[in-house]
Structure formats: structure tokens, C-alpha cells
mmCIF file of N, CA and C in Angstrom:
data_model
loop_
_atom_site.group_PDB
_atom_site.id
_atom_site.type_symbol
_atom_site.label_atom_id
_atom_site.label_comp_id
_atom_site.label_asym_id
_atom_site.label_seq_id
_atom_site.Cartn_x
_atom_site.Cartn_y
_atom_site.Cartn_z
ATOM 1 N N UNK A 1 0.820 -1.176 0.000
ATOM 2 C CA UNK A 1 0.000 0.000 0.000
ATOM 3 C C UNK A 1 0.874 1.254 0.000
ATOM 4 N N UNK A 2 2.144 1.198 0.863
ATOM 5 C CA UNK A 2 2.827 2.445 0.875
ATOM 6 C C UNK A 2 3.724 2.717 -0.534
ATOM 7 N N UNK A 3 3.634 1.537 -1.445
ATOM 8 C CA UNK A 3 4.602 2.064 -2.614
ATOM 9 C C UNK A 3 3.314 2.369 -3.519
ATOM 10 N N UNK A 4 2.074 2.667 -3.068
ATOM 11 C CA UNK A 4 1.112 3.387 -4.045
ATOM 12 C C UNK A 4 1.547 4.779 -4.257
ATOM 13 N N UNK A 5 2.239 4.994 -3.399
ATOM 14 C CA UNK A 5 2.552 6.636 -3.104
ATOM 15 C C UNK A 5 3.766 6.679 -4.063
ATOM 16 N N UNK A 6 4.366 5.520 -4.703
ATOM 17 C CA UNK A 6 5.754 5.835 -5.775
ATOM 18 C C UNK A 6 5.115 6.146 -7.251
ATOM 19 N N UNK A 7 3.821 5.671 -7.260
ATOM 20 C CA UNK A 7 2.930 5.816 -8.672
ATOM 21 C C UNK A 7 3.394 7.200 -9.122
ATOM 22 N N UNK A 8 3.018 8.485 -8.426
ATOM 23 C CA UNK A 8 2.839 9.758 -9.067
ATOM 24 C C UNK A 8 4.425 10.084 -9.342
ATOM 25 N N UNK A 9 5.233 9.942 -8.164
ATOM 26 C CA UNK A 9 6.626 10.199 -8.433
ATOM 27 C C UNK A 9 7.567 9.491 -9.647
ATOM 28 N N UNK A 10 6.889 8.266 -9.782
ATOM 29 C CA UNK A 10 7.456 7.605 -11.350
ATOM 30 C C UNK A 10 7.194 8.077 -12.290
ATOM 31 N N UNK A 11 5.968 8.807 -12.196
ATOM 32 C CA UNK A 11 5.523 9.250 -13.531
ATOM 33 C C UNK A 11 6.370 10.680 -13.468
ATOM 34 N N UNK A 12 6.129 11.290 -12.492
ATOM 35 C CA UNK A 12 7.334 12.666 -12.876
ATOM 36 C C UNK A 12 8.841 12.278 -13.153
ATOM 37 N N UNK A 13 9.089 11.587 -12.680
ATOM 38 C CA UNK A 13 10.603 10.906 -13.086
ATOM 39 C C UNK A 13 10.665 10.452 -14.833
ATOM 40 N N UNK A 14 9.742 9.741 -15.140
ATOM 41 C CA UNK A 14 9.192 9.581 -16.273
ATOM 42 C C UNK A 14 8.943 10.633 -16.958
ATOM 43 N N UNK A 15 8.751 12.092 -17.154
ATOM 44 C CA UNK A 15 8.454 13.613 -17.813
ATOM 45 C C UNK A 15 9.779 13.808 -17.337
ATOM 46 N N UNK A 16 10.543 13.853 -16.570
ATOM 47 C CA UNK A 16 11.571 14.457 -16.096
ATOM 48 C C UNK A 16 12.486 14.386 -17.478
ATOM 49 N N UNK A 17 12.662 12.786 -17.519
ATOM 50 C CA UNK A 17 13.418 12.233 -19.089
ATOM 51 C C UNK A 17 13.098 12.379 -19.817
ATOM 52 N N UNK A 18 11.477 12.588 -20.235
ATOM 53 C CA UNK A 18 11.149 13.207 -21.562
ATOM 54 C C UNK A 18 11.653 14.625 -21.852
ATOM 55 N N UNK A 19 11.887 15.704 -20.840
ATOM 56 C CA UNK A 19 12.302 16.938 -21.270
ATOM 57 C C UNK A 19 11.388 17.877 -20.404
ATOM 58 N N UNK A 20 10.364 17.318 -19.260
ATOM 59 C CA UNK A 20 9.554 18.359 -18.349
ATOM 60 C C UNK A 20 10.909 18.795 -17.488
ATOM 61 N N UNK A 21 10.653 20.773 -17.179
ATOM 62 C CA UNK A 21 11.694 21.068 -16.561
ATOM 63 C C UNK A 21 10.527 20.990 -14.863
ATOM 64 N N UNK A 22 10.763 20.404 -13.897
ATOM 65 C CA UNK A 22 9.918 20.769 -12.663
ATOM 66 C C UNK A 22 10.566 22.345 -11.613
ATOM 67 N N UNK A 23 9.421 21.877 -11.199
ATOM 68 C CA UNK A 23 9.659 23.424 -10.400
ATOM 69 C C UNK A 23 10.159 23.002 -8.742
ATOM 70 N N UNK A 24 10.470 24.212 -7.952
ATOM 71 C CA UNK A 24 10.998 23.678 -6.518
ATOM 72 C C UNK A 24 10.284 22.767 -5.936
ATOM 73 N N UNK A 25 8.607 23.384 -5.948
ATOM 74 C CA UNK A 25 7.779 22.972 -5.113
ATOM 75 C C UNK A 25 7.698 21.489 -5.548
ATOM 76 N N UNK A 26 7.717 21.044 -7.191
ATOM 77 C CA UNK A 26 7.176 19.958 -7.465
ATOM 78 C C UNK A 26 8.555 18.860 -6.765
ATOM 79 N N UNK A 27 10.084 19.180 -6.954
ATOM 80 C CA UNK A 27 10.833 18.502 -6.602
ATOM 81 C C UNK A 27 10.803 18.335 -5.017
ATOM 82 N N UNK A 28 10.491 19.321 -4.055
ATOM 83 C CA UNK A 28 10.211 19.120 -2.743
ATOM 84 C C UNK A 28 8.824 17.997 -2.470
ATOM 85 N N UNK A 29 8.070 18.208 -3.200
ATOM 86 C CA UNK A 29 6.691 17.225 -3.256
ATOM 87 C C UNK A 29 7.231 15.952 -3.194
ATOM 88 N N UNK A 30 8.290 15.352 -4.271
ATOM 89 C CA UNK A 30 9.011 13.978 -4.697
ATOM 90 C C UNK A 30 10.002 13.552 -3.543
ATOM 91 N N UNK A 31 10.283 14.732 -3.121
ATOM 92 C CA UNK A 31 11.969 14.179 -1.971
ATOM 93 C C UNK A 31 10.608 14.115 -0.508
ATOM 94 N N UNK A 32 9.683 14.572 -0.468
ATOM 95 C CA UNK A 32 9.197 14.460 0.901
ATOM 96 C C UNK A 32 8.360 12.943 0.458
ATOM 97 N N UNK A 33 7.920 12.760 -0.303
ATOM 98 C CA UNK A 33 7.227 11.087 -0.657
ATOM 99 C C UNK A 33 7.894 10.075 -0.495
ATOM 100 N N UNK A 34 9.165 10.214 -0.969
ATOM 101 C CA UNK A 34 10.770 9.168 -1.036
ATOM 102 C C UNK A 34 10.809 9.000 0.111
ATOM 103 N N UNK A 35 11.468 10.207 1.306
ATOM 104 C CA UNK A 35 11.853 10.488 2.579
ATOM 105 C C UNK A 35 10.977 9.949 3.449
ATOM 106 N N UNK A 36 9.619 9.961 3.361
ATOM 107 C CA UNK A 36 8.651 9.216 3.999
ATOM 108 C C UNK A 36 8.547 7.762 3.629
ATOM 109 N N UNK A 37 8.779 7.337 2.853
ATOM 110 C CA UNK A 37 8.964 5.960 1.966
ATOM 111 C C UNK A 37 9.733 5.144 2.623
ATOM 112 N N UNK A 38 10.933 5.511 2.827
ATOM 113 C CA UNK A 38 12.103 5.048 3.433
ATOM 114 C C UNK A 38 12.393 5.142 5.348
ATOM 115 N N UNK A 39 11.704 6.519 5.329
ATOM 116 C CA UNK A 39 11.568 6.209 6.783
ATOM 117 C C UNK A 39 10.434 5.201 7.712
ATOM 118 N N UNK A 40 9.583 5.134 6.718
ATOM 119 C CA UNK A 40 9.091 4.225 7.349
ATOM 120 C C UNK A 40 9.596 2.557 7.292
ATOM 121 N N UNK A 41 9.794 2.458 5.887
ATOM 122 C CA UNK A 41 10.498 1.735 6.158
ATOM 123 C C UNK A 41 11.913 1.353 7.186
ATOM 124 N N UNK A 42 12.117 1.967 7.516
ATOM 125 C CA UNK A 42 13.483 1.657 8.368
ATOM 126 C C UNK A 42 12.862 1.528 9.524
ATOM 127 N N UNK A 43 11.869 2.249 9.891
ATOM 128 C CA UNK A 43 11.045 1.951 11.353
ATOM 129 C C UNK A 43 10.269 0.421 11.469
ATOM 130 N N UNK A 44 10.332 0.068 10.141
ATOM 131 C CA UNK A 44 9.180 -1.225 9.694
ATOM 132 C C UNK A 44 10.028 -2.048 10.397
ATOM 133 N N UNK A 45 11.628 -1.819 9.785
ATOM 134 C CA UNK A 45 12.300 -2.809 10.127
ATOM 135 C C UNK A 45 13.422 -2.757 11.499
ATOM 136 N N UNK A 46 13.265 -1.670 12.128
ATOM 137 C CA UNK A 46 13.770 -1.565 13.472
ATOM 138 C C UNK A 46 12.716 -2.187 14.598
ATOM 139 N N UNK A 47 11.328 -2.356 13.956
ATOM 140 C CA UNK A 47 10.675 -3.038 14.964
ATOM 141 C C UNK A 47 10.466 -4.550 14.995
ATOM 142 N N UNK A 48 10.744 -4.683 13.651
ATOM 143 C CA UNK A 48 10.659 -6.398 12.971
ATOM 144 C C UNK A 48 11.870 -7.163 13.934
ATOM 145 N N UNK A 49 13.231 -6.346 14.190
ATOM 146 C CA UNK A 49 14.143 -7.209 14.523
ATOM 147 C C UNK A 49 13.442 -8.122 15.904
ATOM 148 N N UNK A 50 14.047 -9.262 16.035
ATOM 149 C CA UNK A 50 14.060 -10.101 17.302
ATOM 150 C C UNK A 50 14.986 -9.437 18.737
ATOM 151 N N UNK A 51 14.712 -9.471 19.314
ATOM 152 C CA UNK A 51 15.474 -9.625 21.150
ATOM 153 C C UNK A 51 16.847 -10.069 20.851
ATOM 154 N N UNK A 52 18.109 -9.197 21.054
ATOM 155 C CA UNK A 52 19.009 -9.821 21.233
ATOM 156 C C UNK A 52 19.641 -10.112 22.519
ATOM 157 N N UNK A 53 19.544 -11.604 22.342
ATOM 158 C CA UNK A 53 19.574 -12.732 23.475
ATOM 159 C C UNK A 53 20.197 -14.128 23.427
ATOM 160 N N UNK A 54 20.439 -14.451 24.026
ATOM 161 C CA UNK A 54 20.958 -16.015 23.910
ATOM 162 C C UNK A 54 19.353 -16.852 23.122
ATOM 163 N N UNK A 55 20.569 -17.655 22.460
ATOM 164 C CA UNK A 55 19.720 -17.993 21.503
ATOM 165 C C UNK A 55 19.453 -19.391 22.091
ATOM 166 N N UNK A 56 18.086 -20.173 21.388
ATOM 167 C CA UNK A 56 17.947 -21.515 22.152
ATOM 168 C C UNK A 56 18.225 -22.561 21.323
ATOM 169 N N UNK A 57 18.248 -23.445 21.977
ATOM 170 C CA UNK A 57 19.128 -24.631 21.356
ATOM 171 C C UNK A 57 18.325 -24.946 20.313
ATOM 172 N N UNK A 58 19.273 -25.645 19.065
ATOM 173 C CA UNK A 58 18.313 -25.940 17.810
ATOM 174 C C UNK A 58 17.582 -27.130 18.383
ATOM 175 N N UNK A 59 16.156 -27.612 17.918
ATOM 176 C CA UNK A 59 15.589 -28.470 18.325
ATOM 177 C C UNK A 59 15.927 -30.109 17.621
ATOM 178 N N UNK A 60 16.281 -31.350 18.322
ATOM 179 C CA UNK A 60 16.862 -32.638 17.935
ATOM 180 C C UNK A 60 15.659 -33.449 17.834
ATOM 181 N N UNK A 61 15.476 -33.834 16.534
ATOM 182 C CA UNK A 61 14.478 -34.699 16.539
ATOM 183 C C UNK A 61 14.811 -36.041 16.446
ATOM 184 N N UNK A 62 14.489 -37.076 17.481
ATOM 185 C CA UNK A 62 14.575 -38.258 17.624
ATOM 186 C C UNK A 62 13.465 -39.371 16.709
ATOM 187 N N UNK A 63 13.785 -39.402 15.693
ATOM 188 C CA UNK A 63 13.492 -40.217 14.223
ATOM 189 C C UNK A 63 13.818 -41.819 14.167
ATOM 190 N N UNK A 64 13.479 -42.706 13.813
ATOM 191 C CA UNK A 64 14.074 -44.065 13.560
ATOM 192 C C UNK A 64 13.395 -43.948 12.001
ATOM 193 N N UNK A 65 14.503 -44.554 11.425
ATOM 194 C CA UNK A 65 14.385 -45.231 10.311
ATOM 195 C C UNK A 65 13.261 -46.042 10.099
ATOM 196 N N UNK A 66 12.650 -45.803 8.493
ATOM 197 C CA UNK A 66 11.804 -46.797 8.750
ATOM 198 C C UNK A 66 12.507 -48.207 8.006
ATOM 199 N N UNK A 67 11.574 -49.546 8.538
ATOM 200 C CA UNK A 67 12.194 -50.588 8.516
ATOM 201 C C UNK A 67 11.009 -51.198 7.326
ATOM 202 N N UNK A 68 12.161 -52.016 6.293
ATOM 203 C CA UNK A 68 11.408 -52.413 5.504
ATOM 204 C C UNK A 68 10.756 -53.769 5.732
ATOM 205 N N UNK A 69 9.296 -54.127 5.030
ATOM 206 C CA UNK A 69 8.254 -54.820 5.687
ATOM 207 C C UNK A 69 8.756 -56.409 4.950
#
């Protein structure tokens, strides 16, 4: 949902290369969409991390072979 917000800025990036010259306001519009883009992201993923902690033992699974009939 949050890279719906890259739609409008691609397309000015997109006129940019065709030969549209933009104005301050429109380039401040694009760097505050990006800047929000990314910061959230980085918050997405400062909260995603795990507890750093001793870690627990990998779990051993006690299996037998199966035996043919």
C-alpha cells in the first residue's frame, strides 16, 4: 500500500526524461514522498528485529528409520 505513493513520483521521473523542466515545489513534493517511503520503512524494520539474546538450542528430533516390511 505504501509504494502506491511511488505511482505519481514515477511518472514525474518519467516527464523528467522526456524533457519536463519541474519546479521547486514539485521537486520538494518527490523528496518528501521518497523520505517518507524510506523512513518508514526503516522503522518497519527496526521493529521487525528479534530480542538480542541467547539464543535456544536448535531443536533434535529423535526419528528411527523406517524398517522395511
Amino acid at each position: 500500500m505504501l509504494f502506491g505513493n511511488l505511482i505519481p513520483v514515477t511518472t514525474f521521473a518519467i516527464e523528467i526524461v522526456r524533457g519536463y523542466r519541474p519546479g521547486v515545489v514539485e521537486l520538494a513534493g518527490a523528496g518528501l514522498t521518497i523520505s517518507a517511503l524510506v523512513a518508514n520503512n526503516l522503522l518497519g524494520r527496526r521493529r521487525a528485529q528479534p530480542a538480542r539474546g541467547p539464543r535456544p538450542a536448535p531443536l533434535e528430533l529423535d526419528v528411527e528409520p523406517a524398517r522395511a516390511a
